[in-house]
Short mmCIF file of C-alpha atoms in Angstrom, two decimals:
data_model
loop_
_atom_site.label_atom_id
_atom_site.label_comp_id
_atom_site.label_asym_id
_atom_site.label_seq_id
_atom_site.Cartn_x
_atom_site.Cartn_y
_atom_site.Cartn_z
CA MET Z 1 -0.21 0.53 -0.24
CA SER Z 2 0.91 3.68 -0.35
CA VAL Z 3 0.13 6.96 -0.32
CA ARG Z 4 -0.20 7.41 -4.20
CA HIS Z 5 -3.48 4.57 -4.22
CA GLY Z 6 -5.03 6.15 -1.29
CA LEU Z 7 -4.80 9.05 -3.02
CA LEU Z 8 -6.02 7.79 -6.75
CA ALA Z 9 -8.58 6.21 -5.12
CA LEU Z 10 -9.92 9.06 -2.98
CA LEU Z 11 -9.63 11.24 -6.68
CA SER Z 12 -11.63 8.71 -8.19
CA GLN Z 13 -14.96 10.57 -6.75
CA GLY Z 14 -13.92 14.16 -7.67
CA PRO Z 15 -11.35 16.63 -8.50
CA SER Z 16 -10.17 17.78 -4.97
CA TYR Z 17 -6.81 19.78 -3.88
CA GLY Z 18 -3.96 19.24 -1.87
CA TYR Z 19 -5.11 19.95 1.99
CA GLN Z 20 -8.38 18.34 1.17
CA LEU Z 21 -7.08 14.79 0.14
CA LYS Z 22 -4.59 14.99 3.66
CA VAL Z 23 -7.85 15.37 5.66
CA GLU Z 24 -9.86 13.10 3.41
CA PHE Z 25 -7.61 10.53 4.00
CA GLU Z 26 -6.82 10.71 7.30
CA ARG Z 27 -10.99 10.88 8.36
CA ARG Z 28 -11.30 7.54 6.56
CA THR Z 29 -8.49 5.65 7.72
CA GLY Z 30 -9.42 6.87 10.95
CA ASP Z 31 -6.41 8.94 11.65
CA SER Z 32 -4.54 5.72 11.98
CA TRP Z 33 -2.30 6.28 8.97
CA PRO Z 34 -1.41 10.66 9.77
CA VAL Z 35 0.10 12.47 6.54
CA ASN Z 36 1.99 15.35 6.07
CA VAL Z 37 0.49 17.63 3.67
CA GLY Z 38 4.05 17.88 1.88
CA GLN Z 39 3.98 13.82 1.33
CA VAL Z 40 0.60 14.71 0.07
CA TYR Z 41 2.00 16.95 -2.84
CA ASN Z 42 5.17 15.41 -3.44
CA THR Z 43 2.96 12.09 -4.72
CA LEU Z 44 0.29 14.67 -6.31
CA ASP Z 45 3.42 15.72 -8.63
CA ARG Z 46 4.72 12.18 -8.69
CA LEU Z 47 0.83 10.89 -10.15
CA GLU Z 48 0.95 14.10 -12.56
CA ARG Z 49 4.24 13.21 -13.95
CA ASP Z 50 2.39 9.20 -14.58
CA GLY Z 51 -0.07 10.67 -16.23
CA LEU Z 52 -2.32 9.65 -13.51
CA ILE Z 53 -3.70 12.83 -12.59
CA GLU Z 54 -4.08 16.34 -14.28
CA ARG Z 55 -3.76 19.72 -13.36
CA GLY Z 56 -7.16 21.54 -13.18
CA GLU Z 57 -8.41 24.85 -12.19
CA THR Z 58 -7.51 26.81 -9.23
CA ASP Z 59 -10.00 28.59 -6.83
CA GLY Z 60 -10.09 31.68 -5.34
CA ASP Z 61 -8.56 30.17 -2.27
CA GLY Z 62 -5.59 29.62 -4.58
CA HIS Z 63 -6.76 25.49 -4.06
CA VAL Z 64 -4.98 23.56 -6.95
CA PHE Z 65 -7.20 21.25 -8.01
CA TYR Z 66 -6.46 17.61 -9.35
CA ALA Z 67 -8.36 15.51 -11.55
CA ILE Z 68 -8.02 11.97 -12.48
CA THR Z 69 -7.04 10.52 -15.74
CA ASP Z 70 -8.90 7.43 -17.35
CA ALA Z 71 -5.32 5.99 -16.50
CA GLY Z 72 -6.07 6.78 -12.75
CA ALA Z 73 -9.65 5.34 -12.40
CA ALA Z 74 -8.11 2.02 -13.82
CA GLU Z 75 -5.26 1.78 -11.08
CA ALA Z 76 -7.62 3.05 -8.63
CA ARG Z 77 -10.18 0.59 -9.72
CA ALA Z 78 -7.74 -2.32 -9.72
CA TRP Z 79 -5.99 -1.82 -6.19
CA LEU Z 80 -9.55 -1.28 -4.84
CA GLU Z 81 -10.19 -4.77 -6.19
CA GLY Z 82 -7.08 -6.35 -5.96
CA PRO Z 83 -5.56 -8.42 -3.13
CA VAL Z 84 -2.76 -7.25 -1.22
CA VAL Z 85 -0.27 -8.91 -1.79
CA ARG Z 86 2.45 -8.99 1.44
CA GLY Z 87 5.76 -9.91 -0.48
CA ALA Z 88 8.18 -9.55 2.72
CA ALA Z 89 6.92 -12.00 4.53
CA ALA Z 90 9.44 -13.96 4.96
CA ARG Z 91 11.94 -11.82 6.33
CA ASP Z 92 9.59 -10.73 9.40
CA GLU Z 93 12.26 -10.60 11.86
CA LEU Z 94 10.60 -12.36 15.18
CA ALA Z 95 10.47 -15.66 12.58
CA VAL Z 96 14.38 -15.08 11.71
CA LYS Z 97 15.26 -14.22 15.17
CA LEU Z 98 13.76 -17.43 16.17
CA ALA Z 99 14.97 -19.33 13.46
CA LEU Z 100 18.28 -18.09 14.39
CA ALA Z 101 18.32 -18.49 18.46
CA VAL Z 102 17.52 -22.74 17.46
CA THR Z 103 20.91 -22.76 15.57
CA LEU Z 104 22.91 -20.97 17.82
CA PRO Z 105 24.94 -22.94 20.70
CA GLY Z 106 23.86 -20.95 24.55
CA VAL Z 107 20.85 -19.25 23.21
CA ASP Z 108 17.40 -20.15 24.56
CA PRO Z 109 14.98 -19.63 22.16
CA GLU Z 110 12.76 -20.44 24.72
CA ALA Z 111 13.65 -17.18 26.41
CA ILE Z 112 12.84 -15.18 23.24
CA ILE Z 113 9.45 -16.71 22.71
CA HIS Z 114 8.48 -16.11 26.72
CA ALA Z 115 9.45 -12.19 26.06
CA GLN Z 116 8.17 -12.03 23.22
CA ARG Z 117 4.65 -13.29 24.08
CA VAL Z 118 4.22 -11.36 27.36
CA ALA Z 119 5.09 -8.19 25.07
CA THR Z 120 2.40 -9.10 22.93
CA ILE Z 121 -0.03 -9.90 25.17
CA ARG Z 122 0.50 -6.59 26.67
CA SER Z 123 0.00 -4.72 23.15
CA LEU Z 124 -3.07 -6.74 22.74
CA GLN Z 125 -4.23 -5.44 26.20
CA GLU Z 126 -3.73 -1.73 25.08
CA LEU Z 127 -5.24 -2.36 21.91
CA THR Z 128 -8.06 -3.97 23.31
CA ARG Z 129 -8.56 -1.24 26.46
CA SER Z 130 -8.00 1.89 23.79
CA LYS Z 131 -10.80 -0.22 21.65
CA ALA Z 132 -13.12 -0.35 24.73
CA ALA Z 133 -12.80 2.80 25.70
CA GLY Z 134 -14.18 4.18 22.40
CA GLY Z 135 -16.92 6.11 21.60
CA ASP Z 136 -19.96 4.78 19.68
CA PRO Z 137 -18.97 1.74 17.50
CA ASP Z 138 -21.43 2.97 15.01
CA SER Z 139 -20.64 6.18 14.23
CA PRO Z 140 -18.33 6.76 10.83
CA GLU Z 141 -15.54 7.46 12.67
CA GLU Z 142 -15.69 5.22 15.56
CA PHE Z 143 -16.27 2.45 12.92
CA VAL Z 144 -13.10 3.14 10.31
CA TRP Z 145 -11.16 3.44 13.66
CA GLN Z 146 -12.06 0.01 15.40
CA LEU Z 147 -11.50 -1.60 11.83
CA VAL Z 148 -7.83 -0.70 11.93
CA VAL Z 149 -7.45 -1.53 15.83
CA ASP Z 150 -9.12 -5.07 14.82
CA ALA Z 151 -6.56 -5.20 12.44
CA LEU Z 152 -3.69 -5.02 14.75
CA ILE Z 153 -5.71 -7.11 17.46
CA PHE Z 154 -5.58 -9.88 14.64
CA GLN Z 155 -2.34 -9.70 13.92
CA ALA Z 156 -1.06 -9.76 17.62
CA GLU Z 157 -3.67 -12.48 18.18
CA ALA Z 158 -2.02 -14.14 15.50
CA GLU Z 159 1.58 -13.72 16.63
CA VAL Z 160 0.79 -15.41 20.27
CA ARG Z 161 -0.63 -18.41 18.33
CA TRP Z 162 2.45 -19.04 16.82
CA LEU Z 163 4.70 -18.06 19.33
CA GLU Z 164 2.99 -21.35 21.51
CA HIS Z 165 2.94 -23.58 18.02
CA SER Z 166 6.91 -22.95 17.42
CA GLU Z 167 7.17 -23.16 21.65
CA ALA Z 168 5.75 -26.72 21.29
CA ARG Z 169 7.41 -27.74 18.17
CA ILE Z 170 10.95 -26.29 19.75
CA ARG Z 171 10.22 -28.60 23.25
CA ARG Z 172 9.54 -31.79 20.81
CA LEU Z 173 12.29 -31.32 19.50
CA GLN Z 174 14.33 -31.21 22.36
CA ALA Z 175 12.56 -33.77 23.48
CA ARG Z 176 13.51 -35.85 20.92
CA SER Z 177 17.05 -34.80 20.26
CA GLY Z 178 17.34 -35.58 24.34
CA SER Z 179 18.01 -32.92 26.32
CA GLY Z 180 15.06 -34.03 28.09
CA GLY Z 181 15.88 -31.83 31.15
CA ALA Z 182 12.60 -29.61 32.18
CA ASP Z 183 13.30 -26.08 32.03
CA GLY Z 184 16.40 -23.54 31.73
CA GLY Z 185 19.80 -24.24 29.94
CA ALA Z 186 19.70 -26.82 27.17
CA THR Z 187 19.08 -24.97 23.95
CA ALA Z 188 18.42 -27.76 21.36
CA SER Z 189 21.33 -30.18 21.11
CA ALA Z 190 19.69 -30.34 17.59
CA SER Z 191 21.12 -26.82 16.97
CA ARG Z 192 23.79 -27.31 15.34
CA PRO Z 193 23.37 -27.68 11.44
CA VAL Z 194 26.23 -25.57 10.40
CA SER Z 195 28.49 -27.66 12.83
CA ALA Z 196 30.81 -29.89 10.17
CA GLU Z 197 31.24 -32.57 13.60
CA PRO Z 198 29.55 -33.59 16.65
CA PRO Z 199 30.50 -31.93 19.65
CA ALA Z 200 33.47 -33.62 21.38
CA THR Z 201 32.82 -32.15 24.72
CA THR Z 202 32.24 -33.95 27.87
CA THR Z 203 28.40 -34.00 28.58
CA ALA Z 204 27.72 -36.47 25.43
CA SER Z 205 25.81 -38.30 28.53
CA ALA Z 206 22.74 -38.72 26.63
CA ARG Z 207 24.03 -41.42 24.62
CA MET V 1 1.47 -22.76 56.06
CA SER V 2 0.56 -18.89 57.27
CA ARG V 3 -2.86 -18.24 57.54
CA GLU V 4 -2.34 -13.87 57.43
CA ARG V 5 -6.33 -12.50 56.91
CA ILE V 6 -6.46 -11.52 53.48
CA GLY V 7 -7.46 -8.20 52.32
CA ALA V 8 -10.97 -7.36 51.88
CA SER V 9 -10.47 -6.74 48.30
CA GLU V 10 -8.98 -10.25 47.81
CA LEU V 11 -11.80 -12.59 46.43
CA LEU V 12 -9.61 -15.35 45.68
CA ARG V 13 -6.22 -16.92 46.78
CA LEU V 14 -4.81 -19.64 45.86
CA ASP V 15 -1.24 -20.34 47.91
CA ALA V 16 0.89 -22.91 46.47
CA VAL V 17 -1.96 -25.21 44.98
CA SER V 18 -0.74 -28.63 43.95
CA MET V 19 -2.82 -31.59 41.88
CA HIS V 20 -1.55 -34.85 41.55
CA TYR V 21 -3.59 -37.69 40.52
CA GLY V 22 -3.01 -41.65 40.80
CA ALA V 23 -0.18 -42.44 43.06
CA GLY V 24 3.31 -43.68 42.85
CA GLU V 25 4.88 -44.19 39.12
CA ASN V 26 1.78 -43.37 37.13
CA SER V 27 0.81 -40.53 39.00
CA VAL V 28 0.33 -37.66 36.98
CA THR V 29 0.74 -33.79 37.89
CA ALA V 30 -1.77 -31.23 36.47
CA LEU V 31 -0.67 -28.14 38.65
CA ALA V 32 2.73 -27.74 40.76
CA GLY V 33 2.45 -25.16 43.01
CA VAL V 34 0.54 -22.28 41.63
CA ASP V 35 -0.13 -18.76 43.41
CA LEU V 36 -3.08 -17.03 42.38
CA SER V 37 -5.11 -13.79 43.17
CA VAL V 38 -8.22 -12.20 42.23
CA LYS V 39 -9.11 -9.30 43.41
CA ARG V 40 -12.40 -7.04 43.36
CA GLY V 41 -12.53 -5.32 40.11
CA GLU V 42 -10.06 -7.70 38.79
CA LEU V 43 -10.00 -10.19 35.82
CA VAL V 44 -7.60 -12.50 35.09
CA ALA V 45 -6.89 -14.43 32.14
CA ILE V 46 -5.68 -18.39 32.14
CA MET V 47 -4.02 -19.32 29.17
CA GLY V 48 -2.00 -22.35 28.23
CA ALA V 49 -2.40 -25.28 25.92
CA SER V 50 -5.06 -28.41 26.50
CA GLY V 51 -3.21 -30.44 29.08
CA SER V 52 -1.86 -27.49 30.98
CA GLY V 53 -3.80 -27.45 34.23
CA LYS V 54 -6.26 -24.55 33.29
CA SER V 55 -10.08 -26.27 33.74
CA THR V 56 -7.99 -28.14 36.62
CA LEU V 57 -7.46 -25.03 37.90
CA LEU V 58 -10.85 -23.28 37.33
CA THR V 59 -12.41 -26.04 39.35
CA ILE V 60 -10.00 -25.85 42.40
CA ALA V 61 -11.12 -22.18 42.63
CA GLY V 62 -14.16 -22.92 42.60
CA GLY V 63 -14.24 -25.37 45.33
CA LEU V 64 -15.77 -28.12 42.67
CA VAL V 65 -11.90 -30.20 43.91
CA THR V 66 -9.83 -30.09 46.49
CA PRO V 67 -6.23 -30.01 45.64
CA THR V 68 -3.82 -32.21 46.92
CA SER V 69 -1.80 -29.65 48.55
CA GLY V 70 -1.82 -25.86 49.05
CA GLU V 71 -4.70 -23.75 50.16
CA VAL V 72 -8.13 -22.09 48.58
CA VAL V 73 -9.30 -19.42 49.96
CA ILE V 74 -12.41 -17.62 48.76
CA ASP V 75 -14.26 -13.88 50.45
CA GLY V 76 -12.05 -14.70 53.50
CA GLN V 77 -12.86 -18.46 54.19
CA TYR V 78 -10.41 -21.22 53.93
CA LEU V 79 -11.95 -23.95 51.69
CA ARG V 80 -10.37 -26.89 53.41
CA ASP V 81 -11.31 -25.45 56.61
CA ALA V 82 -14.53 -25.27 55.52
CA LYS V 83 -17.66 -28.21 56.01
CA PRO V 84 -19.54 -29.71 53.28
CA ALA V 85 -23.00 -27.27 54.10
CA GLN V 86 -20.26 -24.55 53.83
CA LEU V 87 -18.79 -25.06 51.28
CA ALA V 88 -22.26 -25.65 49.19
CA ALA V 89 -22.93 -22.16 50.97
CA ILE V 90 -20.09 -20.59 49.43
CA ARG V 91 -20.63 -21.78 45.95
CA ARG V 92 -24.48 -20.54 45.21
CA ARG V 93 -23.52 -16.79 47.40
CA THR V 94 -20.43 -15.95 46.32
CA LEU V 95 -19.18 -17.87 42.64
CA GLY V 96 -20.80 -17.61 39.32
CA PHE V 97 -19.78 -20.52 36.82
CA VAL V 98 -20.36 -19.19 32.80
CA PHE V 99 -19.69 -22.22 30.43
CA GLN V 100 -18.60 -23.07 26.79
CA ASP V 101 -22.13 -24.69 26.45
CA PHE V 102 -24.75 -21.71 28.30
CA ASN V 103 -25.51 -24.74 30.60
CA LEU V 104 -29.24 -23.05 31.35
CA VAL V 105 -32.54 -25.30 31.73
CA PRO V 106 -34.14 -25.56 28.31
CA ALA V 107 -37.88 -25.58 29.76
CA LEU V 108 -36.88 -22.32 31.97
CA THR V 109 -37.38 -18.88 30.90
CA ALA V 110 -34.71 -16.35 30.85
CA VAL V 111 -35.60 -15.20 33.98
CA GLU V 112 -36.37 -18.36 35.67
CA ASN V 113 -32.76 -19.48 34.98
CA VAL V 114 -31.20 -16.29 36.21
CA SER V 115 -33.72 -16.71 39.91
CA LEU V 116 -32.90 -20.26 39.85
CA PRO V 117 -29.87 -20.51 42.14
CA LEU V 118 -31.77 -17.86 44.15
CA GLU V 119 -34.97 -20.02 44.66
CA LEU V 120 -32.30 -22.70 45.57
CA ASP V 121 -30.71 -21.12 48.51
CA GLY V 122 -33.97 -20.01 49.83
CA TRP V 123 -34.90 -16.98 48.41
CA LYS V 124 -38.91 -16.30 48.13
CA ARG V 125 -39.68 -16.71 44.61
CA SER V 126 -41.16 -13.18 43.86
CA LYS V 127 -37.79 -11.52 45.58
CA ALA V 128 -35.62 -14.03 43.22
CA ARG V 129 -37.50 -13.05 40.55
CA ARG V 130 -36.73 -9.51 41.28
CA ALA V 131 -32.77 -9.99 41.14
CA ALA V 132 -33.43 -11.96 38.39
CA LEU V 133 -34.96 -8.78 36.19
CA ASP V 134 -31.93 -6.73 37.51
CA ALA V 135 -29.62 -8.90 36.45
CA LEU V 136 -31.03 -9.34 33.13
CA HIS V 137 -30.96 -5.86 32.86
CA LEU V 138 -27.05 -5.50 33.43
CA VAL V 139 -26.44 -7.93 30.19
CA GLU V 140 -29.38 -5.49 28.20
CA LEU V 141 -31.91 -8.44 28.21
CA ASP V 142 -34.34 -6.75 29.66
CA ASP V 143 -37.05 -7.63 27.07
CA ARG V 144 -36.09 -11.44 26.47
CA SER V 145 -36.87 -12.27 30.20
CA GLU V 146 -39.42 -14.42 29.22
CA HIS V 147 -38.00 -16.07 26.21
CA PHE V 148 -36.46 -20.02 26.42
CA PRO V 149 -33.55 -20.25 25.55
CA ASP V 150 -34.07 -22.38 22.66
CA ASP V 151 -35.61 -18.98 21.31
CA LEU V 152 -32.31 -17.07 22.24
CA SER V 153 -29.03 -16.65 20.33
CA GLY V 154 -26.14 -18.24 21.16
CA GLY V 155 -25.12 -14.77 22.00
CA GLN V 156 -28.31 -14.22 24.48
CA GLN V 157 -27.98 -17.28 26.16
CA GLN V 158 -24.55 -16.52 27.23
CA ARG V 159 -25.73 -13.42 28.90
CA VAL V 160 -28.10 -14.80 30.60
CA ALA V 161 -25.59 -17.16 31.43
CA ILE V 162 -23.42 -14.16 33.16
CA ALA V 163 -26.81 -12.84 34.49
CA ARG V 164 -26.73 -16.29 36.43
CA ALA V 165 -22.86 -16.02 37.72
CA VAL V 166 -23.78 -12.57 39.00
CA VAL V 167 -27.49 -12.82 40.54
CA GLY V 168 -28.33 -11.86 43.80
CA GLY V 169 -24.88 -10.18 44.66
CA ARG V 170 -22.70 -13.02 43.25
CA THR V 171 -18.79 -11.53 43.36
CA LEU V 172 -16.81 -14.24 42.43
CA ILE V 173 -16.98 -15.21 38.03
CA LEU V 174 -15.56 -18.26 36.77
CA ALA V 175 -15.39 -18.83 33.11
CA ASP V 176 -14.24 -21.61 31.40
CA GLU V 177 -13.81 -21.06 27.84
CA PRO V 178 -16.97 -18.57 27.79
CA THR V 179 -16.81 -17.75 23.84
CA GLY V 180 -15.86 -20.99 22.52
CA ALA V 181 -19.42 -21.73 20.96
CA LEU V 182 -19.34 -17.98 19.87
CA ASP V 183 -18.42 -16.11 16.18
CA SER V 184 -15.60 -13.25 17.47
CA GLN V 185 -18.25 -10.68 16.89
CA THR V 186 -20.93 -12.07 19.24
CA GLY V 187 -18.07 -13.18 21.88
CA GLU V 188 -16.38 -10.06 21.72
CA VAL V 189 -19.96 -8.59 22.89
CA VAL V 190 -20.57 -10.98 25.60
CA LEU V 191 -16.53 -10.69 27.01
CA ARG V 192 -17.49 -6.81 27.09
CA MET V 193 -20.50 -7.71 29.27
CA LEU V 194 -18.30 -9.85 31.24
CA ARG V 195 -15.97 -7.07 31.76
CA SER V 196 -18.43 -4.41 32.87
CA ARG V 197 -19.41 -6.49 35.79
CA ILE V 198 -16.05 -6.86 36.74
CA ASP V 199 -15.69 -3.12 36.57
CA GLU V 200 -18.84 -2.67 38.60
CA GLY V 201 -16.74 -4.73 41.78
CA ALA V 202 -17.10 -8.24 40.62
CA GLY V 203 -13.75 -10.58 40.28
CA GLY V 204 -13.36 -13.00 37.93
CA ILE V 205 -11.17 -15.66 36.40
CA LEU V 206 -11.36 -16.32 32.74
CA VAL V 207 -9.80 -19.54 31.60
CA THR V 208 -9.30 -19.12 27.39
CA HIS V 209 -6.98 -20.30 24.79
CA ASP V 210 -7.76 -17.34 22.55
CA ALA V 211 -5.08 -14.14 23.17
CA ARG V 212 -7.30 -12.13 21.57
CA HIS V 213 -10.07 -12.41 24.38
CA ALA V 214 -7.35 -12.78 26.61
CA ALA V 215 -6.68 -9.46 26.13
CA TRP V 216 -10.12 -8.08 28.30
CA ALA V 217 -8.33 -9.37 31.37
CA ASP V 218 -6.29 -6.90 33.69
CA ARG V 219 -3.41 -9.69 33.78
CA ILE V 220 -3.01 -13.17 32.10
CA VAL V 221 -1.35 -16.13 33.20
CA PHE V 222 -0.01 -18.83 31.04
CA LEU V 223 0.19 -22.26 32.18
CA ARG V 224 1.88 -24.89 30.88
CA ASP V 225 2.72 -29.05 32.39
CA GLY V 226 0.70 -27.47 35.66
CA ARG V 227 3.25 -23.99 36.23
CA VAL V 228 2.84 -20.88 36.00
CA VAL V 229 5.67 -19.78 33.17
CA ASP V 230 4.62 -16.01 32.12
CA GLU V 231 2.59 -13.60 33.63
CA THR V 232 1.31 -10.00 32.50
CA ARG V 233 0.36 -7.93 35.74
CA ARG V 234 -1.67 -5.04 36.01
CA ASP V 235 1.18 -2.77 37.10
CA ASP V 236 2.83 -3.65 33.10
CA ALA V 237 0.21 -2.32 31.85
CA SER V 238 -0.60 0.80 33.07
CA ALA V 239 3.08 1.48 33.23
CA LEU V 240 2.88 0.85 29.53
CA LEU V 241 0.12 3.30 29.75
CA ALA V 242 2.15 5.99 31.08
CA THR V 243 5.02 5.64 28.99
CA GLY V 244 2.94 5.66 25.80
CA ALA V 245 4.73 2.59 24.17
#
């Protein structure tokens, strides 16, 4: 997503000027994505350069109105109707951190899971609290704001579920690889895929 | 085991509660030294995988099962010292249970379901009915009081169950997956209702596997293999508010 597509979608409803677009964009997204007016003007310049909008009349107050072109309307429609593709999912920092932790000797992946879970649950509580404290959920402003808050709530919930799933898998792996012990330490002896030789330490009593 | 008086605002306390089933090599540990406290105005969520001890904890907190060791204190009363009649009275007058599948009596109307525990406790029918109507008002079901459970939606049935759990001044709500049978929107309405009962002075435990629902609680406790492994505290959350993090 970019502000670019948001502005195009707004302009598909009729001509508008920069400041009006900023206000409408923020209002219609529940103030969840503040944009500064300079960013709006830069985006309008690029949209004009790409032939998606064109500069129209200037009103008595000096507002420059922009109108969408046929190409711009087609792009706005394609964006609204098409799915959002999240390309960078595989680079999620938490997933990468946990994957590395599992392979690094001396790092406890369960400790990472615990710390993350407490932090994610706290932010989930905050989001829930601010949602519960909100105004009339059926008023237009509150409605769009809650849509955005709900997205964050569901994302946090999904992260907690993934953490629980990963914790269970890591514990199973540890149990299988014989590190056995209840809590603490024992960061999976299966944790050395990069090591060419088995560790020749004296703790190899697991045999 | 020390027996200091518990604070007036503390509705429930578990001290080093353990629960083992069976004996010897086949013994299974369901809970291992769990401490927990619930105060007035506080909702504590219990999360954990199946088999982590969540449900055992709830049945012990509700005085339905006596733990192998440790103490359970409800509203100042040590359950281990209570005679069966006292225990039954605590369950009737202090505790309210909310289950996943509502557990309403199908042959009784909403208001009759809510007044039933009061009548069983010896209340006059007319007085019990008035209290039941008040409780239904709190969960915004005034216009459904004469409906039978079958004529109510799942969310409405669960709101009747919440009314039944708080009717007659009960102060400790024990809810076991109360949103498990509801869609997410309806579940949220039910949690809002539960939350507002708590905010008005009750206390509660909410067992759930759903972090989104647990987030309505003041504190969230994670159980694994019968032990508390993580816990978020109310202080953490207010600190978070203060820093705006």
